[in-house]
XYZ file of C-alpha atoms in Angstrom:
672
model
C 0.030 -0.244 -0.077
C 1.204 3.467 -0.970
C 2.024 6.198 1.936
C -0.806 8.320 1.899
C -2.709 9.938 4.557
C -5.319 12.258 5.208
C -5.300 15.619 8.080
C -8.447 16.417 9.298
C -9.440 20.229 8.554
C -10.105 19.927 11.953
C -7.082 19.526 13.296
C -3.569 21.491 12.524
C -2.742 20.290 9.308
C 1.517 21.173 10.200
C 0.970 20.952 13.681
C 0.611 17.226 13.164
C 2.608 16.584 10.154
C 5.798 17.596 11.942
C 5.022 15.559 15.243
C 4.790 12.930 12.674
C 7.739 13.519 10.834
C 9.657 13.984 14.436
C 7.393 11.078 16.002
C 8.545 8.281 12.936
C 11.699 9.237 12.769
C 12.530 9.297 16.242
C 10.516 5.420 16.503
C 12.989 4.386 13.428
C 15.674 6.131 14.054
C 15.796 8.480 10.990
C 17.646 11.179 10.228
C 14.904 14.158 9.525
C 17.932 16.257 7.882
C 17.372 13.908 4.858
C 14.156 14.282 4.212
C 12.121 16.891 1.720
C 8.451 18.395 2.320
C 6.526 19.947 -0.430
C 4.500 22.468 0.690
C 1.952 24.092 -1.614
C 3.155 27.357 -0.524
C 5.713 29.346 0.325
C 4.180 31.568 3.613
C 2.855 27.233 4.562
C 7.139 26.198 4.453
C 8.496 29.554 6.656
C 4.896 28.063 9.216
C 6.790 24.136 9.639
C 9.712 25.857 10.279
C 8.083 27.719 13.271
C 6.530 24.607 14.466
C 9.174 21.991 14.324
C 11.161 24.761 16.453
C 8.755 24.759 18.755
C 8.009 21.001 19.063
C 11.788 20.499 19.341
C 11.158 23.209 22.632
C 13.660 25.477 21.297
C 16.501 23.672 20.839
C 19.098 22.871 17.509
C 17.427 21.124 16.056
C 18.522 20.309 11.935
C 15.642 20.854 9.664
C 14.307 18.718 6.312
C 14.646 20.368 3.322
C 11.027 22.378 2.997
C 10.164 23.550 -0.403
C 6.976 25.266 -2.160
C 5.740 22.099 -4.608
C 3.084 24.693 -6.084
C 3.352 28.134 -4.362
C -0.445 28.857 -6.531
C -0.951 32.247 -7.593
C -4.021 34.710 -8.098
C -3.765 33.493 -11.842
C -3.934 29.576 -11.153
C 0.370 28.935 -12.124
C 2.606 27.100 -10.083
C 6.066 27.146 -8.700
C 8.718 24.676 -7.800
C 12.879 24.655 -6.139
C 14.307 22.333 -7.453
C 17.254 20.257 -5.342
C 18.902 20.017 -8.767
C 20.631 23.235 -9.665
C 21.869 21.577 -13.218
C 18.277 20.482 -14.248
C 17.389 24.767 -14.897
C 19.836 24.885 -17.928
C 19.628 21.863 -20.173
C 16.178 24.486 -21.152
C 16.439 27.772 -22.967
C 15.415 30.241 -20.661
C 11.750 31.449 -20.162
C 10.739 35.117 -21.858
C 10.227 38.372 -19.857
C 6.391 38.845 -19.005
C 6.543 41.907 -20.382
C 8.489 40.988 -23.830
C 5.807 38.126 -24.253
C 2.937 40.712 -23.843
C 4.609 43.055 -26.317
C 4.973 40.345 -28.802
C 1.377 39.134 -28.887
C 0.164 42.862 -28.169
C 2.078 43.512 -32.375
C 0.757 40.376 -33.487
C -3.128 41.001 -32.688
C -2.409 44.509 -33.994
C -1.044 43.399 -37.137
C -4.287 40.604 -37.548
C -6.693 43.592 -36.937
C -5.701 47.180 -37.463
C -8.699 48.666 -36.411
C -7.881 47.695 -32.849
C -6.199 50.560 -30.981
C -2.804 49.840 -29.329
C -4.000 50.122 -25.976
C -7.190 47.503 -26.862
C -3.968 45.058 -28.570
C -2.143 45.303 -24.990
C -4.997 44.190 -23.225
C -6.445 41.724 -25.126
C -2.686 40.503 -25.638
C -2.439 40.163 -21.356
C -5.485 37.731 -21.837
C -3.932 35.748 -24.183
C -1.255 35.319 -22.569
C -3.048 34.024 -19.405
C -4.917 31.564 -21.492
C -1.226 30.510 -23.053
C -0.396 29.889 -19.265
C -3.669 28.208 -18.822
C -3.169 25.965 -21.713
C 0.266 24.718 -20.687
C -0.353 23.895 -17.009
C -2.749 21.700 -18.066
C -0.759 19.848 -21.242
C -3.263 21.112 -23.751
C -1.946 22.117 -27.561
C -3.279 24.744 -29.848
C -3.028 22.483 -32.723
C -6.086 21.848 -33.393
C -7.730 24.987 -32.595
C -9.593 24.806 -36.449
C -12.538 22.037 -34.752
C -12.524 24.029 -31.969
C -15.281 26.400 -33.513
C -18.262 24.785 -35.406
C -19.838 27.019 -38.274
C -23.073 27.318 -36.208
C -21.068 29.557 -33.631
C -21.550 33.785 -33.991
C -18.788 35.033 -36.349
C -17.508 36.869 -33.557
C -16.003 33.075 -32.141
C -15.117 32.358 -35.733
C -13.224 35.602 -35.494
C -11.609 34.402 -32.791
C -10.745 31.733 -33.684
C -8.383 33.117 -36.412
C -6.779 35.322 -33.506
C -5.734 32.273 -31.842
C -3.838 30.613 -34.517
C -1.347 33.210 -33.920
C -0.256 31.211 -30.796
C -0.099 28.154 -33.687
C 1.810 30.180 -36.025
C 3.823 33.115 -35.738
C 4.326 33.184 -31.955
C 6.059 29.974 -31.806
C 8.865 31.010 -34.436
C 9.410 34.050 -32.618
C 10.024 32.018 -29.432
C 12.522 28.978 -31.408
C 13.776 32.652 -33.263
C 15.269 33.544 -29.885
C 15.993 30.670 -28.182
C 13.244 31.798 -25.162
C 10.317 29.445 -23.822
C 6.834 30.410 -22.322
C 7.711 30.472 -19.033
C 5.105 28.011 -17.758
C 5.595 25.816 -20.598
C 9.379 25.612 -19.073
C 8.307 25.343 -15.344
C 6.423 22.357 -16.403
C 9.063 20.781 -18.459
C 11.292 21.341 -15.592
C 8.601 19.046 -12.536
C 8.721 15.921 -15.628
C 12.786 16.365 -15.699
C 12.978 16.378 -11.552
C 10.215 13.297 -11.921
C 12.618 11.369 -13.775
C 15.717 12.667 -12.204
C 14.585 11.145 -8.528
C 14.196 8.493 -10.672
C 17.686 7.381 -11.727
C 18.742 9.239 -8.308
C 16.372 8.419 -5.209
C 16.255 10.698 -2.429
C 18.496 10.295 0.581
C 15.533 10.459 2.963
C 12.088 10.429 2.538
C 10.077 12.749 0.928
C 7.027 14.534 1.740
C 4.173 15.888 -0.449
C 1.634 17.428 2.238
C -0.968 20.192 1.509
C -2.067 20.343 -2.272
C -5.227 19.145 -3.717
C -3.240 17.899 -6.677
C -5.451 20.052 -9.175
C -2.859 21.036 -11.568
C -1.610 18.704 -14.096
C 2.160 18.867 -13.627
C 1.745 19.341 -10.067
C -0.201 15.743 -9.826
C 2.281 14.184 -11.398
C 4.462 14.958 -9.103
C 1.915 13.857 -6.313
C 1.654 10.388 -8.099
C 5.035 10.146 -8.125
C 5.580 11.055 -4.571
C 3.053 8.094 -3.630
C 4.532 5.272 -5.362
C 8.572 6.173 -4.054
C 9.565 3.688 -1.797
C 10.042 6.476 0.683
C 7.946 8.499 -0.604
C 4.801 10.610 1.307
C 1.510 11.847 0.196
C -0.215 13.760 3.179
C -3.556 14.686 1.787
C -5.583 18.764 3.423
C -8.844 17.933 4.379
C -10.096 14.775 2.291
C -13.799 14.424 2.745
C -14.707 10.263 4.391
C -18.176 11.340 4.179
C -18.542 11.105 0.507
C -20.299 7.702 -0.812
C -18.213 5.725 -3.449
C -22.236 6.557 -5.809
C -21.081 10.720 -5.522
C -17.411 9.824 -5.490
C -18.092 8.384 -8.948
C -19.673 11.448 -9.856
C -17.669 14.038 -8.665
C -14.911 12.135 -10.521
C -16.304 11.473 -14.366
C -15.143 12.219 -17.347
C -15.401 15.864 -18.602
C -17.163 18.150 -18.845
C -20.002 15.515 -16.940
C -18.202 17.221 -13.359
C -18.751 19.288 -10.640
C -16.044 20.951 -10.547
C -16.983 23.593 -8.307
C -17.284 21.245 -5.620
C -14.483 21.606 -2.938
C -13.700 17.589 -2.778
C -13.072 17.862 -7.347
C -9.158 18.647 -7.411
C -8.114 15.955 -4.560
C -11.282 12.660 -5.821
C -9.513 13.105 -9.211
C -6.289 13.214 -7.954
C -6.854 9.822 -6.024
C -8.986 8.169 -8.545
C -5.863 8.626 -10.867
C -3.766 6.484 -8.375
C -6.603 3.623 -8.460
C -7.385 3.993 -5.104
C -11.267 5.115 -3.418
C -11.661 7.958 -0.386
C -11.832 4.433 1.601
C -8.475 3.359 0.545
C -6.728 6.652 2.582
C -5.820 6.147 6.425
C -5.963 9.643 8.594
C -2.264 10.297 9.282
C -1.767 9.239 13.461
C -1.739 12.197 15.683
C 0.632 11.957 18.609
C -0.792 15.060 20.417
C -3.754 16.185 22.342
C -5.218 19.504 20.030
C -8.668 21.834 21.138
C -10.507 20.913 18.063
C -14.293 21.339 16.863
C -16.157 17.800 16.294
C -16.334 15.719 13.795
C -19.832 16.617 12.835
C -18.997 19.554 11.860
C -16.673 18.352 8.666
C -20.354 15.807 8.010
C -22.295 19.391 7.960
C -19.981 21.302 5.478
C -20.021 17.488 3.777
C -23.900 17.057 3.156
C -23.669 20.803 2.581
C -21.599 21.022 -0.481
C -22.887 18.261 -2.165
C -24.873 19.316 -5.152
C -28.299 17.921 -5.322
C -27.477 15.350 -8.301
C -25.644 13.695 -5.736
C -26.582 10.379 -4.346
C -26.751 11.504 -1.186
C -28.978 10.089 2.134
C -30.153 13.686 3.486
C -31.487 11.921 6.346
C -27.541 11.388 7.908
C -28.597 15.206 8.796
C -30.758 14.739 11.645
C -27.606 12.669 12.856
C -25.738 15.797 13.696
C -25.522 16.365 17.324
C -27.154 20.360 18.622
C -23.943 21.969 19.473
C -22.577 21.191 16.179
C -22.118 25.092 15.180
C -20.340 25.205 18.643
C -17.646 27.834 18.363
C -19.219 29.304 14.622
C -20.289 33.100 14.774
C -22.176 35.383 12.338
C -21.501 39.018 11.929
C -24.343 40.502 9.352
C -23.779 44.027 9.340
C -25.552 46.908 7.151
C -22.557 48.103 5.540
C -18.520 46.962 4.127
C -17.926 50.512 6.768
C -19.191 48.355 9.862
C -17.898 45.301 9.303
C -13.936 46.773 8.810
C -15.038 48.015 11.983
C -16.395 44.438 13.902
C -13.354 42.987 12.212
C -10.649 45.602 13.797
C -12.784 45.361 16.830
C -12.437 40.998 17.112
C -8.787 41.414 16.150
C -7.943 44.072 18.322
C -9.161 41.226 21.182
C -7.268 38.494 20.052
C -4.469 40.968 20.916
C -5.410 42.100 23.979
C -6.355 38.004 25.390
C -2.866 37.020 23.891
C -4.684 34.831 20.840
C -3.368 34.183 17.351
C -5.779 35.486 14.983
C -6.471 34.674 11.102
C -8.474 37.486 9.147
C -8.884 35.209 5.626
C -10.828 37.372 2.997
C -9.940 37.413 -0.916
C -11.479 41.452 -0.355
C -8.083 43.231 -0.676
C -10.239 46.151 0.206
C -11.333 44.524 3.579
C -7.817 43.747 3.977
C -6.564 46.991 3.448
C -9.526 48.757 5.428
C -8.738 47.024 8.248
C -5.201 47.022 8.541
C -5.390 50.798 8.376
C -8.284 50.848 11.122
C -5.624 48.156 13.772
C -2.959 51.219 13.498
C -5.394 53.357 15.681
C -4.280 50.836 18.179
C -0.578 50.625 17.410
C -1.248 46.632 15.736
C 0.636 47.220 13.014
C -0.377 43.586 11.193
C 1.039 41.525 8.160
C -0.998 41.925 4.909
C 0.493 38.958 3.090
C -0.843 39.706 -0.726
C 1.564 42.755 -0.420
C 0.107 46.200 -2.065
C 0.088 47.256 -5.389
C 2.509 49.468 -6.687
C -0.180 51.046 -8.151
C -2.004 51.484 -4.698
C 1.248 53.130 -3.577
C 2.191 56.828 -2.762
C 4.396 56.973 -5.882
C 2.749 54.243 -8.122
C -0.527 56.399 -7.650
C 1.498 59.373 -8.475
C 3.302 57.921 -11.350
C -0.693 57.313 -12.982
C -2.403 60.414 -11.734
C 0.709 62.560 -13.619
C 0.168 60.769 -16.911
C -3.692 60.358 -16.319
C -3.766 64.682 -16.063
C -2.789 64.433 -20.346
C -4.716 61.331 -21.462
C -7.284 63.316 -20.106
C -6.462 66.219 -21.417
C -5.753 68.209 -19.427
C -9.316 68.816 -17.169
C -10.208 70.795 -13.853
C -10.432 67.830 -11.789
C -7.308 66.509 -13.078
C -4.967 69.655 -12.735
C -6.565 69.569 -8.790
C -5.354 66.176 -8.202
C -1.563 66.739 -9.271
C -1.524 70.240 -7.360
C -2.974 69.178 -3.868
C -0.424 65.563 -3.970
C 1.597 65.859 -0.946
C 4.270 64.944 -3.827
C 4.049 68.550 -5.979
C 6.050 70.671 -5.018
C 6.943 72.366 -8.950
C 9.835 73.733 -7.614
C 7.512 75.972 -4.718
C 7.673 75.722 -1.145
C 4.006 73.397 -0.789
C 3.386 76.899 1.247
C 3.078 78.423 -1.711
C 1.898 75.957 -4.284
C -0.550 75.859 -1.168
C -2.021 79.058 -2.280
C -1.446 79.126 -5.739
C -3.704 76.028 -6.545
C -6.195 77.757 -3.767
C -6.197 80.957 -6.143
C -6.542 78.559 -9.124
C -9.567 76.711 -7.698
C -11.368 80.013 -6.702
C -10.533 82.448 -9.189
C -9.894 80.117 -12.334
C -12.376 77.360 -11.730
C -15.728 78.889 -9.554
C -18.046 79.288 -11.316
C -16.883 78.990 -14.574
C -17.822 76.359 -17.069
C -17.058 74.434 -20.596
C -13.177 74.415 -19.170
C -12.324 71.581 -21.602
C -9.278 72.546 -22.857
C -6.233 73.675 -21.596
C -6.020 76.519 -23.605
C -9.577 77.887 -22.326
C -8.472 77.603 -19.018
C -5.161 79.566 -19.749
C -6.866 81.961 -21.320
C -9.006 82.933 -17.975
C -5.933 82.149 -15.536
C -3.741 85.368 -17.576
C -5.436 87.648 -15.447
C -3.552 86.303 -12.612
C 0.152 86.488 -13.470
C 1.599 84.646 -10.275
C -1.749 81.402 -10.954
C -1.103 81.326 -14.370
C 2.691 81.789 -14.480
C 2.347 78.095 -12.444
C -0.427 76.667 -15.083
C 2.261 77.878 -18.235
C 5.017 75.908 -15.868
C 2.889 72.574 -15.996
C 2.178 73.395 -20.139
C 6.065 73.441 -20.559
C 7.053 70.374 -18.486
C 3.862 68.125 -20.394
C 4.360 69.775 -23.734
C 6.579 66.387 -25.078
C 4.284 63.912 -24.176
C 1.322 65.552 -24.331
C 2.492 66.601 -28.296
C 3.790 62.828 -28.565
C 0.371 61.954 -27.570
C -1.729 63.647 -29.994
C 0.559 62.588 -32.869
C -0.534 58.653 -34.432
C 3.003 57.922 -34.079
C 4.498 54.862 -32.371
C 7.807 55.717 -30.062
C 10.185 53.718 -28.506
C 8.830 52.412 -24.475
C 11.899 52.681 -23.234
C 12.058 56.191 -23.877
C 7.869 56.953 -22.739
C 8.858 55.560 -19.270
C 12.051 57.446 -19.339
C 10.261 60.432 -19.973
C 7.463 60.002 -17.981
C 9.540 59.396 -15.207
C 12.045 62.831 -15.184
C 7.871 64.346 -16.017
C 7.685 62.854 -12.291
C 10.442 63.909 -10.879
C 9.996 67.667 -12.767
C 6.259 67.739 -10.668
C 8.084 67.142 -7.634
C 10.757 68.788 -7.758
C 10.950 71.183 -4.487
C 13.673 74.089 -3.519
C 14.728 72.345 -0.468
C 14.251 68.443 -0.824
C 15.106 66.318 -2.565
C 13.355 64.729 -4.974
C 14.828 61.172 -4.750
C 13.451 61.940 -0.429
C 10.489 62.571 -1.504
C 9.228 60.340 -4.158
C 11.738 57.088 -3.206
C 10.817 57.838 1.133
C 10.129 54.131 2.131
C 11.561 50.821 2.168
C 8.480 49.799 -0.182
C 8.564 52.844 -2.198
C 12.758 51.743 -2.793
C 11.377 48.282 -3.826
C 9.463 49.843 -6.345
C 12.367 52.394 -8.129
C 14.207 48.806 -7.999
C 11.380 47.234 -9.753
C 10.981 50.628 -12.453
C 14.764 49.792 -13.098
C 14.677 46.458 -13.726
C 11.952 47.922 -16.274
C 13.701 50.101 -17.789
C 16.696 48.204 -18.138
C 14.635 45.141 -19.816
C 13.237 48.149 -22.051
C 16.880 49.022 -22.689
C 17.804 45.830 -24.094
C 14.236 45.413 -26.634
C 15.498 48.726 -27.756
C 18.825 47.761 -28.943
C 17.380 44.983 -30.625
C 15.999 47.352 -33.058
C 12.538 45.507 -32.445
C 9.051 46.952 -33.785
C 7.533 45.286 -30.297
C 9.399 48.307 -28.687
C 7.138 51.417 -30.432
C 4.416 51.986 -28.436
C 2.018 55.509 -29.183
C 1.795 57.366 -25.712
C -1.868 55.712 -25.184
C -1.031 52.241 -25.588
C 2.262 53.275 -22.714
C -0.838 54.631 -20.383
C -2.155 51.325 -20.495
C 0.640 49.419 -20.301
C 2.008 51.633 -16.818
C -1.261 51.094 -15.339
C -1.270 47.093 -15.756
C 2.286 46.583 -14.974
C 1.862 48.800 -11.726
C -1.500 46.827 -11.141
C -0.001 43.570 -11.397
C 3.549 43.997 -9.244
C 3.159 43.342 -6.236
C 5.701 44.857 -2.962
C 5.329 43.913 0.709
C 6.517 46.094 2.787
C 8.662 45.573 5.895
C 7.116 46.048 8.934
C 7.464 44.086 12.126
C 4.033 43.024 12.615
C 2.258 42.119 15.131
C 2.780 38.296 15.211
C -0.265 37.163 17.139
C -2.109 38.937 13.987
C -2.461 38.582 10.457
C -4.592 38.814 7.188
C -4.074 36.860 4.098
C -6.211 35.473 1.134
C -7.454 32.322 1.756
C -4.455 30.641 -0.433
C -2.240 32.120 1.281
C -3.432 31.000 4.827
C -3.885 27.698 3.301
C -2.578 25.093 6.340
C -1.346 27.594 8.185
C -3.366 27.180 12.347
C -4.847 30.200 14.799
C -6.771 30.152 17.641
C -9.490 32.356 15.750
C -10.279 32.522 12.459
C -12.350 35.426 11.179
C -13.325 34.904 7.321
C -15.312 37.470 6.095
C -16.691 39.645 2.619
C -18.773 36.077 1.923
C -20.612 37.841 -0.636
C -21.302 36.375 -3.816
C -17.971 37.275 -6.760
C -16.330 37.967 -3.324
C -15.743 34.715 -1.600
C -15.886 33.007 -3.542
C -15.154 35.182 -7.122
C -16.589 34.679 -9.754
C -14.637 34.508 -13.419
C -15.140 37.068 -15.503
C -15.820 36.664 -19.579
C -12.908 35.552 -21.169
C -12.211 37.284 -24.307
C -10.481 34.950 -26.420
C -13.075 31.837 -25.117
C -16.226 31.378 -24.837
C -17.693 28.692 -21.883
C -18.927 25.990 -24.589
C -15.035 26.373 -26.512
C -13.661 26.124 -22.694
C -15.632 22.706 -22.699
C -14.616 21.678 -26.113
C -11.242 22.413 -25.743
C -11.311 20.713 -21.743
C -10.287 23.671 -20.531
C -10.902 24.237 -16.545
C -14.064 25.762 -16.227
C -14.828 29.046 -14.224
C -16.576 26.690 -11.374
C -12.921 25.885 -11.131
C -12.194 27.979 -9.154
C -14.824 28.459 -7.146
C -13.947 24.339 -6.217
C -10.932 25.665 -4.747
C -12.151 28.562 -2.832
C -14.688 26.287 -1.132
C -11.900 23.831 -0.675
C -10.178 26.324 1.323
C -13.604 27.563 3.339
C -14.473 24.208 4.078
C -10.784 23.752 5.403
C -11.450 26.847 7.758
C -14.949 26.383 8.666
C -14.231 23.262 10.195
C -11.807 24.853 12.889
C -12.947 25.585 16.295
C -13.118 28.977 16.601
C -14.874 30.755 13.504
C -16.788 33.824 12.364
C -17.894 34.680 9.194
C -18.470 38.147 8.124
C -20.757 39.494 5.719
C -22.335 42.867 5.185
C -25.358 43.574 3.105
C -24.573 47.034 1.303
C -21.169 47.139 -0.283
C -20.099 50.533 -1.261
C -23.883 51.583 -1.152
C -25.092 48.626 -2.994
C -27.343 45.799 -1.968
C -25.134 42.235 -1.798
C -25.836 39.284 -2.111
C -25.023 36.867 0.228
C -22.425 33.563 -0.362
C -24.199 31.284 -0.989
C -21.950 29.087 1.566
C -22.572 32.120 4.633
C -26.237 31.020 3.709
C -26.045 27.067 3.342
C -23.346 26.784 6.959
C -25.766 29.063 8.764
C -29.035 27.316 7.472
C -30.902 29.879 5.610
């Protein structure tokens, strides 16, 4: 029998795993330093090191090799470190995401000259994501011609023509430049790692723990490890209440499946191993834990079954009356009330010296709660980081460019003038005076100020204000003239001009510009990333490639997308007992209190938006994951947290002033 075990969601996963590794190593006189542990995320890898230290009583211990097996990001991609670095040199390097997007954007524009540069680049970003998904699922675009029957709309016929980009022109470009798509390279490296271990088995045990195997190449690795002589596959929260009949329904051939079920990925993995649920025992537990009653799992199991499953609902009568003991609900009127309530709960946890984990995919809730806690000097770690566009400097980069993009609308000019970074060579006090005069004398009571020239004409009666506005026009003249010109310019030169313009706006008579723009560790990281981007774009420019050229309007989309996708982590001394995470980052972590927030439809769970490249029927025929797959992964995380001892679920009836729809899980779990 293969070494395949399960850990119930009611138990602290990493604590149980670490205890098992230490206990069995002691019993069999094994050295855990020879072991390898593969966990789903880097966060889990860091946390299990703390668990080992705690179990050792604070004594020095040589840890196993601990690596992230599937560190999945919000796009569903996988990352893997390798013990044999030679594997990395046997394949061509990966093409940079920036360069790939630019290549695809150029190819798309060549296919349809009616598209603007901005539209082409946006489509290129979506196409790159589709390519990543296809490669991660190990599918091929070779049979695209059979994908869209003639009865489909003309729109999808045209889409098919565009998709042929990835089967003809784009692969040739990759080959000519001796590079690979990032995901294709990762998939091949996973396979090479498996082949390497076949020839060179690891000295110690290998534990692949906490992964559902929802990604095809990761499932290959898990299956291989489960069959290794010293391999152990530890599953997270396998539902042992699912009947054999429901097991068959959930694992039936594509697309007749229930991809939104929390057990879908796990059960497909088990079926691929030729096993049934009953074949998999629970991992032995060697310590006492304060956990929820087993009926909590049974309740979650029943509620998550769909109507077409052969479930005997009479089993529900067997549930104990106190099955929801330890589960609390908070339904608030507004999202602001929800933030205040959560912050209060976390503050109480700090006062009581308890560990609390806030789990939410809602970035607004996460940011607002973190800010609210600062009122009590509680600094909290938000694991998702901060999009560069949400940092003060990142936002200012967009703000200055948007003023030009908006053709100097009064609102956009004021937004820049009132920003704390803007000096324009004046002292801060003097600029405030001029801005107030500009607002009162030039803008107030005026209508149809739809051009900068009209604004300047009115401001000509106020010498100092006029000079300030003229300075803005002069500084922006180069980029503004290029924006009106359909000609394309070097991306490197546009970014350089953009950064120079921002520095001119920030220029102060008494403070260094760098001290203003890059004044924190977070902004220093942004400066480093922008320097790296400049270097990459300069390399593209030196290649004399057509992908280097872009209109100013398209550049606005490009830099906005870049800053939004770039995540920065502030270096803070966060409170050791409080953390804010999305459900992916929180997987396998333990706490005294779990708060699941933002339980609204299209937030928790998040519903996938429409794909501009493939309709749902096309995805089904192509055997790509349907939108329900992400719902299924999210529901697995939800059940894991719901089965803990102390759980608080929060929901706001109004979000941003609009009535919200309660999450299906929030309603179901509480019998509504």
